[in-house]
Coordinates of C-alpha atoms in Angstrom, one line a residue:
X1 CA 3.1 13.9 3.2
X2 CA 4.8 11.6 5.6
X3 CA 8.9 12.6 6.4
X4 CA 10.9 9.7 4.7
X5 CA 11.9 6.9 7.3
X6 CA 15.1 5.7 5.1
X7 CA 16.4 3.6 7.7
X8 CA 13.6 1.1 7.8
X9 CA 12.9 1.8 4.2
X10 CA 16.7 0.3 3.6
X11 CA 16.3 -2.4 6.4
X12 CA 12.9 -3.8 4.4
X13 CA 14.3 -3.5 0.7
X14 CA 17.4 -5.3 2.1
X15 CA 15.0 -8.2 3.7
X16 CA 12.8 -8.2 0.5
X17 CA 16.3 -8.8 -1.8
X18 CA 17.4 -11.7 0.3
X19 CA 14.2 -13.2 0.4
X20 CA 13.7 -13.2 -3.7
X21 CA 17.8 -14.3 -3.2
X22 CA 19.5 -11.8 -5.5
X23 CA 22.9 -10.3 -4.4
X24 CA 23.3 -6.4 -4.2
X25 CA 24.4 -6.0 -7.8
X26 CA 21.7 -8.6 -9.2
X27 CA 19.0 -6.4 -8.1
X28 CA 20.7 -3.0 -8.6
X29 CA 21.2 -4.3 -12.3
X30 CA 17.6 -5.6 -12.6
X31 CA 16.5 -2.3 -11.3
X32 CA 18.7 -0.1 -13.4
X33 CA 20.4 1.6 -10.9
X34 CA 24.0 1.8 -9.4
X35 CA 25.7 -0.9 -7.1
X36 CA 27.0 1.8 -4.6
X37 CA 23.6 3.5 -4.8
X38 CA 21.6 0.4 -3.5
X39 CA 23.8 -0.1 -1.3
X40 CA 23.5 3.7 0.2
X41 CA 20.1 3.3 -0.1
X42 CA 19.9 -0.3 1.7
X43 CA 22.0 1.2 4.9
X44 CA 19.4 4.3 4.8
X45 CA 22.0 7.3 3.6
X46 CA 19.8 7.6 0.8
X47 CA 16.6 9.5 -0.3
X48 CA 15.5 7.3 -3.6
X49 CA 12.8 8.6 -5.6
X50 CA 9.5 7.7 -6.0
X51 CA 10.5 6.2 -9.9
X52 CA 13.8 4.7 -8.3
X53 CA 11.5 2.7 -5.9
X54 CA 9.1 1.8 -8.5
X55 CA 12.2 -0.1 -10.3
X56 CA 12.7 -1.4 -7.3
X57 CA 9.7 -3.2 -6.4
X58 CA 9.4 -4.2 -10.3
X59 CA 12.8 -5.8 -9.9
X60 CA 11.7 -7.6 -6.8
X61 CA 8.3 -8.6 -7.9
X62 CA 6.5 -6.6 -5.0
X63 CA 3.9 -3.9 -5.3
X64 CA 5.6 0.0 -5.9
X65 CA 2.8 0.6 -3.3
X66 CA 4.2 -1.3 -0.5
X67 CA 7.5 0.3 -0.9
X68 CA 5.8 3.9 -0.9
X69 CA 4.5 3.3 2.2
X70 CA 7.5 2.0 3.8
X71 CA 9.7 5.5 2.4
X72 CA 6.8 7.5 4.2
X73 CA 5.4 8.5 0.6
X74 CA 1.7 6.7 0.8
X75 CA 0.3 7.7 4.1
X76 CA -0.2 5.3 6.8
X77 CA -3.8 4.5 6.6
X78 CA -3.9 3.1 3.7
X79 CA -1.1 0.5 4.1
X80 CA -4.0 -2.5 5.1
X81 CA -4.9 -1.8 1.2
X82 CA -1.6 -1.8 0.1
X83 CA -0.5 -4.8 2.2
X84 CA -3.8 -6.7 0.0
X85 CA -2.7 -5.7 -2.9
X86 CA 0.9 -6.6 -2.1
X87 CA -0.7 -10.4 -1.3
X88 CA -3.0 -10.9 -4.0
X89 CA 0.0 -9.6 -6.8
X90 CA 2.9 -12.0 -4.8
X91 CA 0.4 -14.9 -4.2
X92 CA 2.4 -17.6 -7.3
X93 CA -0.7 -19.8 -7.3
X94 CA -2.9 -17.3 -9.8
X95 CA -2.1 -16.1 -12.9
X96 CA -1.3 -12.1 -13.4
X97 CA -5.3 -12.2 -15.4
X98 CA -6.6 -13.4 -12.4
X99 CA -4.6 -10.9 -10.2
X100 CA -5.6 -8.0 -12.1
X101 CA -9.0 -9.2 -12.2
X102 CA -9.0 -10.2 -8.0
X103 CA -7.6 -5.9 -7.8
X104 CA -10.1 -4.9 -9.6
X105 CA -13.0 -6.1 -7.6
X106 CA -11.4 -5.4 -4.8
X107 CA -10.8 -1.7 -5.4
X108 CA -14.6 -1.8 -6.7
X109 CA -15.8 -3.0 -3.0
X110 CA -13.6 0.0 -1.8
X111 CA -15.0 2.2 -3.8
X112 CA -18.7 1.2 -3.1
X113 CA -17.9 1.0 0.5
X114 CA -16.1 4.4 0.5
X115 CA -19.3 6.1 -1.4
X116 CA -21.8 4.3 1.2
X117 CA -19.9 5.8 4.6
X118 CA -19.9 9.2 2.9
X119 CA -23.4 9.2 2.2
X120 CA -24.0 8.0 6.0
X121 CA -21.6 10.6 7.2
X122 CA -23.8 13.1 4.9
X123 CA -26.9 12.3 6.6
X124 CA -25.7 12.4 9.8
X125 CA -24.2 15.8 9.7
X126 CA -28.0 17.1 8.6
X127 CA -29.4 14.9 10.7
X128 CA -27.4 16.7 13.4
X129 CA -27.7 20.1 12.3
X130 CA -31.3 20.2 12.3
X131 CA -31.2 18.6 15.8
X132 CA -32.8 15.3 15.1
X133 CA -31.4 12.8 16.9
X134 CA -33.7 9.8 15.4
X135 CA -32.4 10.5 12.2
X136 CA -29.1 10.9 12.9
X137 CA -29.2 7.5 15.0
X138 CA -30.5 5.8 11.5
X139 CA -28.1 7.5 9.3
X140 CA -25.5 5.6 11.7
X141 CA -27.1 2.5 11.1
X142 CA -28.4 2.1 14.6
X143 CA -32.2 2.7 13.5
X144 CA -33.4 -1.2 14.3
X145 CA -31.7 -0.8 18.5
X146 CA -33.7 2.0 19.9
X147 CA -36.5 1.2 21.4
X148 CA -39.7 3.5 20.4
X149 CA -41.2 5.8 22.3

């Protein structure tokens, strides 16, 4: 797990309140949690939890996800998933059906896609061990731009 990064953590959530335009207290009352807390936790002297966040984001309308990342808790690589989720749930021009029903696909693609490199990855790596280098070369895909022998 990533160390926590409360500075920028703080710097974002502050950006992300002024841009939905609730004071300090508005959104430390919509998120259930103290005044002086958000504050702390907006000038980065604070560790909040992974729930405290979660109340956050609801509160701001933002994916739970995006702030994870930001506090170090999501690794890294995944934040170009999190950053299309974060779109397709802010985007106000579809409803929250159609949102749920865009992230679903979308996570199905992943999914697919995910299963498809690891079964390439899996022939390659026997492809490989038993030294066959045609094999391995159409495992990658790249059958179709040898030439033959």
């Amino acid at each position: 797990m990533a160390s926590l990064n409360v500075g920028n953590l703080g710097e974002y959530l502050r950006e992300q309140r002024r841009q939905a335009q609730l004071s300090l207290r508005q959104l430390a009352d919509a998120a259930g949690v103290s005044n002086p807390y958000l504050s702390q936790i907006e000038r980065g002297l604070r560790k909040p939890s992974a729930d405290i966040l979660q109340q956050l984001a609801k509160a701001l309308r933002i994916s739970a996800e995006t702030l994870y990342v930001q506090a170090g808790i999501l690794d890294e690589r995944d934040r170009d998933a999190v950053e299309t989720r974060a779109a397709i749930l802010a985007d106000p021009s579809i409803s929250e059906q159609q949102k749920q029903v865009l992230l679903q696909i979308y996570e199905s693609f992943r999914k697919e896609n995910a299963a498809e490199a690891e079964v390439k990855a899996e022939a390659k790596a026997e492809a490989k061990a038993g030294g066959d280098a045609e094999a391995e070369a159409a495992a990658e895909g790249d059958a179709g731009t040898h030439p033959a022998s």
